């Protein structure tokens, strides 16, 4: 810093220049592009002043760009992956590094992975570069994030294997394409479980689900929602008007002229929606397979887990079982197996867990 300030002083007071007051000095500093001098002395292209990082969902950085045409920077992680992003709009989240390192050990060769909350590509790039995934579908609803994802993909030469989709993942996630779906949203991604199940291929796959659990308070497992009573079906006439299908209320029309001519008038036929009703009743009355626990996992880590963790894992598995069997309505039942549960408490200041469920 002494060298930097020395450069500034020599530039401002060059040729014995003096100033009568502070206002004159400020004017010269502004006119002589102080931050350009700083940037050139440090041999950098951009210079910013970081004030604070917002405590919102997107951790918005409050950065003033002092010198440079834009705020695009590059961050290289421990695996040599290059992340490109606009530092004036987004910040690299170092709290995700432990989970990134854990993912790097997975084998995803030949798989299509859907990253439902891609962000800057923390996990998407690991799937592509470290895990050998065939293709990654990276979804984010921020246009800034999507632009960063595209630039990051090009910087790592994987743009032909990464599909970037902008929008709400509940609306834009493609169906029946994924061997593996990653839901890295905390504190909870419960509202997106159904979307994740729809994204899996028909033969099934893996779901990686993150959740923040409070184990200090006693939690009551959420019960499965009971089916609501079916509304009374309507009978539909051929002309398209609907009437309640109540016995004794149907009116018979008379046509004296037709009877006199020997013509028998046909009673209007009514199309009942009993087929739809039977399908709904059959779906609601089915008994789904109970969740399974991988044998090695059950005999090992599962025994030492606190009850709230087990309750959440089983609740998640039951919901996914119901979702999968209702999405793919057939005689063959889908069964969900809990194969792992990892505590990432050391990574953040709360209890974060990755629940992995698989169809067996």
Coordinates of C-alpha atoms in Angstrom, one line a residue:
X1 CA 0.0 0.0 0.0
X2 CA 2.9 2.4 0.6
X3 CA 4.0 2.0 -3.0
X4 CA 0.5 2.6 -4.2
X5 CA 0.1 5.8 -2.2
X6 CA 3.5 6.9 -3.3
X7 CA 2.5 6.6 -6.9
X8 CA -0.7 8.6 -6.3
X9 CA 1.3 11.3 -4.5
X10 CA 3.9 11.6 -7.2
X11 CA 1.2 11.8 -9.9
X12 CA -0.9 14.5 -8.1
X13 CA 2.0 16.6 -6.9
X14 CA 4.0 16.3 -10.1
X15 CA 6.2 19.3 -11.2
X16 CA 5.9 20.9 -7.7
X17 CA 2.2 21.5 -7.8
X18 CA 0.6 22.9 -4.6
X19 CA -3.0 23.4 -3.5
X20 CA -4.5 26.3 -1.6
X21 CA -7.3 24.2 -0.1
X22 CA -8.8 20.7 0.0
X23 CA -11.4 21.5 -2.6
X24 CA -8.7 22.3 -5.2
X25 CA -7.0 19.0 -4.4
X26 CA -10.3 17.0 -4.8
X27 CA -10.9 18.7 -8.2
X28 CA -7.4 17.7 -9.4
X29 CA -7.9 14.1 -8.2
X30 CA -11.2 13.8 -10.0
X31 CA -9.8 15.4 -13.2
X32 CA -6.7 13.3 -13.3
X33 CA -8.7 10.0 -13.0
X34 CA -7.5 8.8 -9.6
X35 CA -8.8 5.3 -10.0
X36 CA -7.3 4.9 -13.4
X37 CA -3.9 5.6 -11.8
X38 CA -4.6 3.0 -9.1
X39 CA -5.7 0.4 -11.7
X40 CA -2.7 1.0 -13.9
X41 CA -0.3 0.9 -11.0
X42 CA -1.7 -2.5 -9.9
X43 CA -1.8 -3.7 -13.6
X44 CA -5.5 -4.6 -13.4
X45 CA -8.4 -4.0 -15.8
X46 CA -11.2 -3.3 -13.3
X47 CA -11.4 -1.8 -9.9
X48 CA -14.3 -1.9 -7.5
X49 CA -15.2 -1.0 -3.9
X50 CA -17.0 -3.6 -1.9
X51 CA -19.3 -2.2 0.7
X52 CA -21.4 -5.2 2.0
X53 CA -23.2 -8.3 0.8
X54 CA -27.0 -8.2 1.2
X55 CA -28.6 -10.7 3.6
X56 CA -31.2 -11.7 1.0
X57 CA -31.9 -14.9 -0.9
X58 CA -29.5 -13.9 -3.7
X59 CA -26.8 -12.5 -1.5
X60 CA -26.7 -9.3 -3.6
X61 CA -23.3 -7.6 -3.6
X62 CA -23.2 -3.9 -3.1
X63 CA -20.1 -3.0 -5.1
X64 CA -19.2 0.3 -6.7
X65 CA -17.4 -0.1 -10.0
X66 CA -14.6 2.6 -9.8
X67 CA -12.7 1.8 -13.0
X68 CA -13.3 -0.5 -16.0
X69 CA -16.0 -1.0 -18.6
X70 CA -17.9 -3.7 -16.7
X71 CA -17.7 -5.9 -13.6
X72 CA -17.1 -9.2 -15.2
X73 CA -14.4 -11.2 -13.3
X74 CA -13.1 -14.8 -13.2
X75 CA -12.7 -17.1 -10.2
X76 CA -10.7 -20.3 -10.5
X77 CA -11.5 -23.0 -7.9
X78 CA -9.5 -25.9 -6.5
X79 CA -10.2 -28.1 -9.5
X80 CA -9.2 -25.5 -12.0
X81 CA -12.8 -24.7 -13.0
X82 CA -13.2 -21.1 -14.2
X83 CA -16.3 -19.3 -13.0
X84 CA -17.2 -16.1 -14.8
X85 CA -19.6 -13.6 -13.3
X86 CA -20.4 -9.9 -12.9
X87 CA -19.0 -9.0 -9.5
X88 CA -21.2 -5.8 -9.4
X89 CA -24.3 -8.0 -9.5
X90 CA -23.4 -11.4 -8.0
X91 CA -20.9 -12.8 -5.5
X92 CA -19.2 -16.2 -5.5
X93 CA -20.5 -18.2 -2.5
X94 CA -17.6 -20.0 -0.8
X95 CA -20.1 -21.8 1.6
X96 CA -21.0 -24.1 -1.3
X97 CA -17.4 -25.4 -1.6
X98 CA -17.7 -28.4 0.7
X99 CA -20.8 -29.7 -1.2
X100 CA -19.0 -29.0 -4.5
X101 CA -16.1 -31.2 -3.3
X102 CA -18.4 -34.0 -2.2
X103 CA -20.2 -34.0 -5.6
X104 CA -16.8 -34.2 -7.4
X105 CA -16.4 -37.8 -6.1
X106 CA -19.6 -39.1 -7.9
X107 CA -19.6 -41.1 -11.1
X108 CA -22.1 -39.7 -13.5
X109 CA -20.6 -40.9 -16.8
X110 CA -23.2 -41.0 -19.6
X111 CA -25.9 -39.4 -17.4
X112 CA -28.2 -36.4 -18.0
X113 CA -28.3 -34.2 -14.9
X114 CA -30.9 -31.5 -14.2
X115 CA -29.6 -28.8 -11.8
X116 CA -32.8 -27.0 -10.8
X117 CA -31.2 -24.0 -9.1
X118 CA -27.9 -23.6 -11.0
X119 CA -26.8 -20.2 -9.7
X120 CA -23.3 -19.5 -10.9
X121 CA -22.9 -23.2 -11.9
X122 CA -21.3 -24.4 -8.6
X123 CA -22.7 -27.9 -9.1
X124 CA -23.4 -27.9 -12.8
X125 CA -19.7 -27.5 -13.6
X126 CA -18.7 -30.2 -11.2
X127 CA -21.1 -32.6 -12.8
X128 CA -19.7 -31.9 -16.2
X129 CA -16.0 -31.6 -15.5
X130 CA -15.4 -33.8 -12.4
X131 CA -18.2 -36.4 -12.6
X132 CA -18.2 -37.0 -16.4
X133 CA -21.9 -36.2 -17.0
X134 CA -23.1 -36.5 -20.6
X135 CA -25.2 -33.3 -20.4
X136 CA -26.3 -30.9 -17.6
X137 CA -29.5 -28.9 -17.8
X138 CA -28.9 -25.8 -15.7
X139 CA -32.0 -23.8 -14.6
X140 CA -32.1 -20.4 -13.0
X141 CA -34.7 -17.6 -13.0
X142 CA -32.2 -14.8 -13.0
X143 CA -31.0 -13.4 -16.3
X144 CA -27.7 -12.3 -14.7
X145 CA -27.1 -15.9 -13.5
X146 CA -28.0 -17.4 -16.9
X147 CA -25.6 -15.0 -18.7
X148 CA -22.9 -16.0 -16.2
X149 CA -23.6 -19.7 -16.8
X150 CA -23.2 -19.3 -20.5
X151 CA -19.9 -17.4 -20.2
X152 CA -18.7 -20.0 -17.6
X153 CA -19.6 -22.9 -20.0
X154 CA -17.6 -21.2 -22.8
X155 CA -14.6 -20.5 -20.5
X156 CA -14.5 -24.2 -19.6
X157 CA -15.2 -25.4 -23.2
X158 CA -18.4 -27.3 -22.1
X159 CA -21.0 -25.2 -23.9
X160 CA -22.0 -28.1 -26.1
X161 CA -22.9 -30.2 -23.0
X162 CA -24.7 -27.5 -20.9
X163 CA -28.2 -26.4 -21.7
X164 CA -29.1 -23.2 -19.8
X165 CA -32.8 -22.5 -19.2
X166 CA -34.0 -19.3 -17.7
X167 CA -37.2 -19.3 -15.7
X168 CA -39.0 -20.7 -12.6
X169 CA -37.8 -24.3 -12.4
X170 CA -41.4 -25.4 -11.5
X171 CA -42.5 -24.2 -14.9
X172 CA -39.6 -24.7 -17.3
X173 CA -37.9 -28.0 -16.1
X174 CA -38.1 -30.5 -18.9
X175 CA -39.9 -33.8 -18.2
X176 CA -38.7 -37.4 -18.6
X177 CA -35.1 -36.4 -19.5
X178 CA -33.0 -36.8 -16.3
X179 CA -31.0 -39.7 -14.9
X180 CA -30.3 -37.5 -11.9
X181 CA -32.0 -34.3 -10.5
X182 CA -30.1 -32.0 -8.1
X183 CA -32.2 -29.8 -5.8
X184 CA -29.7 -27.6 -3.9
X185 CA -32.1 -25.0 -2.7
X186 CA -32.1 -24.2 1.1
X187 CA -33.7 -23.9 3.5
X188 CA -36.3 -26.1 1.7
X189 CA -37.1 -27.3 -1.8
X190 CA -40.2 -29.2 -0.8
X191 CA -42.4 -27.3 -3.2
X192 CA -40.3 -28.6 -6.1
X193 CA -40.3 -32.3 -5.3
X194 CA -43.1 -33.0 -7.8
X195 CA -41.3 -31.1 -10.6
X196 CA -38.1 -33.2 -9.8
X197 CA -40.1 -36.4 -10.1
X198 CA -41.5 -35.3 -13.4
X199 CA -38.0 -34.6 -14.7
X200 CA -36.8 -38.2 -14.1
X201 CA -36.8 -40.6 -17.0
X202 CA -39.6 -43.2 -17.0
X203 CA -37.2 -45.9 -15.8
X204 CA -36.4 -43.8 -12.7
X205 CA -33.2 -42.2 -11.4
X206 CA -31.7 -40.3 -8.6
X207 CA -33.0 -37.3 -6.6
X208 CA -30.6 -35.3 -4.5
X209 CA -32.6 -33.1 -2.1
X210 CA -31.3 -30.5 0.3
X211 CA -33.2 -29.4 3.4
X212 CA -32.4 -27.4 6.6
X213 CA -33.7 -29.2 9.6
X214 CA -34.1 -27.9 13.2
X215 CA -33.2 -30.8 15.4
X216 CA -33.3 -28.7 18.6
X217 CA -37.1 -28.7 18.7
X218 CA -39.4 -31.7 18.6
X219 CA -40.8 -32.1 15.1
X220 CA -43.9 -33.9 14.2
X221 CA -43.6 -35.7 10.9
X222 CA -45.9 -34.3 8.3
X223 CA -48.7 -36.7 7.4
X224 CA -49.6 -37.5 3.9
X225 CA -52.4 -35.4 2.6
X226 CA -55.7 -37.2 2.7
X227 CA -57.7 -37.3 -0.5
X228 CA -60.5 -34.7 -0.6
X229 CA -64.0 -35.9 -1.3
X230 CA -64.7 -36.1 -5.0
X231 CA -67.1 -33.5 -6.3
X232 CA -70.4 -34.7 -7.6
X233 CA -70.1 -35.5 -11.3
X234 CA -72.2 -33.7 -13.8
X235 CA -74.0 -35.3 -16.7
X236 CA -73.4 -33.7 -20.0
X237 CA -76.0 -33.5 -22.7
X238 CA -75.0 -33.8 -26.4
X239 CA -75.6 -30.1 -26.9
X240 CA -73.0 -29.4 -24.3
X241 CA -75.1 -28.1 -21.4
X242 CA -74.5 -29.7 -18.0
X243 CA -77.1 -30.7 -15.5
X244 CA -76.9 -32.5 -12.2
X245 CA -77.3 -36.2 -12.6
X246 CA -80.1 -36.7 -10.1
X247 CA -82.7 -39.4 -10.4
X248 CA -86.3 -38.3 -10.8
X249 CA -85.5 -34.8 -12.1
X250 CA -85.1 -35.7 -15.7
X251 CA -87.9 -34.3 -17.8
X252 CA -89.4 -36.2 -20.7
X253 CA -90.2 -34.1 -23.7
X254 CA -93.5 -34.7 -25.6
X255 CA -94.1 -34.2 -29.3
X256 CA -97.8 -34.7 -30.1
X257 CA -97.2 -34.1 -33.8
X258 CA -94.5 -36.7 -34.0
X259 CA -96.7 -39.3 -32.2
X260 CA -99.5 -38.6 -34.6
X261 CA -97.3 -39.2 -37.6
X262 CA -96.0 -42.4 -36.1
X263 CA -92.6 -40.9 -35.4
X264 CA -91.1 -41.8 -32.0
X265 CA -88.9 -39.0 -30.6
X266 CA -85.6 -40.2 -29.2
X267 CA -84.7 -39.2 -25.7
X268 CA -81.5 -37.1 -25.7
X269 CA -78.6 -39.4 -24.7
X270 CA -76.4 -38.3 -21.9
X271 CA -72.7 -39.0 -21.6
X272 CA -71.6 -39.8 -18.1
X273 CA -68.2 -39.1 -16.8
X274 CA -68.0 -42.3 -14.9
X275 CA -64.7 -43.3 -16.6
X276 CA -62.9 -40.2 -15.2
X277 CA -64.4 -40.9 -11.8
X278 CA -63.2 -44.5 -11.8
X279 CA -59.7 -43.5 -12.8
X280 CA -59.5 -41.0 -9.9
X281 CA -60.9 -43.4 -7.4
X282 CA -58.5 -46.1 -8.5
X283 CA -55.5 -43.8 -8.2
X284 CA -56.6 -42.6 -4.7
X285 CA -57.3 -46.1 -3.5
X286 CA -54.0 -47.7 -4.5
X287 CA -51.6 -48.8 -1.8
X288 CA -48.1 -47.6 -2.6
X289 CA -44.9 -49.5 -1.7
X290 CA -43.3 -48.4 1.6
X291 CA -39.9 -46.6 1.3
X292 CA -36.9 -48.8 1.4
X293 CA -33.5 -48.0 3.0
X294 CA -30.3 -49.2 1.3
X295 CA -29.0 -52.2 3.4
X296 CA -25.5 -50.9 3.8
X297 CA -26.8 -47.5 4.8
X298 CA -29.4 -48.9 7.2
X299 CA -26.8 -51.0 9.0
X300 CA -24.4 -48.1 9.2
X301 CA -25.1 -44.4 9.3
X302 CA -28.9 -44.7 9.5
X303 CA -28.8 -46.1 13.1
X304 CA -26.9 -43.1 14.4
X305 CA -29.1 -40.5 12.9
X306 CA -31.4 -38.4 15.1
X307 CA -35.1 -39.1 14.7
X308 CA -35.9 -35.8 12.9
X309 CA -33.5 -36.7 10.2
X310 CA -35.1 -40.1 9.7
X311 CA -38.6 -38.6 9.8
X312 CA -37.7 -36.2 7.1
X313 CA -36.1 -38.8 4.9
X314 CA -39.1 -41.1 5.1
X315 CA -41.5 -38.3 4.6
X316 CA -39.6 -37.2 1.5
X317 CA -39.5 -40.8 0.2
X318 CA -43.3 -41.3 0.7
X319 CA -44.1 -38.2 -1.2
X320 CA -41.8 -39.0 -4.1
X321 CA -43.3 -42.6 -4.2
X322 CA -46.8 -41.1 -4.6
X323 CA -45.7 -38.5 -7.1
X324 CA -43.9 -41.1 -9.3
X325 CA -46.7 -43.6 -9.3
X326 CA -49.3 -40.9 -10.1
X327 CA -47.2 -39.5 -12.9
X328 CA -46.6 -42.9 -14.5
X329 CA -49.9 -44.6 -13.8
X330 CA -49.5 -48.2 -14.6
X331 CA -49.6 -51.7 -13.1
X332 CA -45.9 -51.5 -12.3
X333 CA -45.3 -49.6 -9.1
X334 CA -42.4 -47.3 -8.4
X335 CA -40.5 -47.8 -5.2
X336 CA -38.2 -45.3 -3.6
X337 CA -35.0 -46.2 -1.8
X338 CA -33.1 -43.9 0.6
X339 CA -29.4 -44.6 -0.2
X340 CA -27.6 -41.8 1.7
X341 CA -28.0 -38.9 4.0
X342 CA -25.1 -36.5 4.6
X343 CA -24.7 -33.8 7.3
X344 CA -23.1 -30.7 5.9
X345 CA -23.3 -28.8 9.2
X346 CA -19.7 -27.8 9.0
X347 CA -20.3 -26.0 5.7
X348 CA -22.8 -23.5 6.9
X349 CA -24.2 -22.1 10.2
X350 CA -27.2 -24.5 10.2
X351 CA -28.1 -28.1 9.7
X352 CA -28.1 -28.8 6.0
X353 CA -28.7 -32.3 4.6
X354 CA -28.6 -34.0 1.2
X355 CA -31.2 -36.7 0.9
X356 CA -30.7 -39.1 -2.0
X357 CA -33.6 -41.2 -3.2
X358 CA -33.6 -43.7 -6.0
X359 CA -36.2 -45.8 -7.7
X360 CA -35.5 -49.5 -7.3

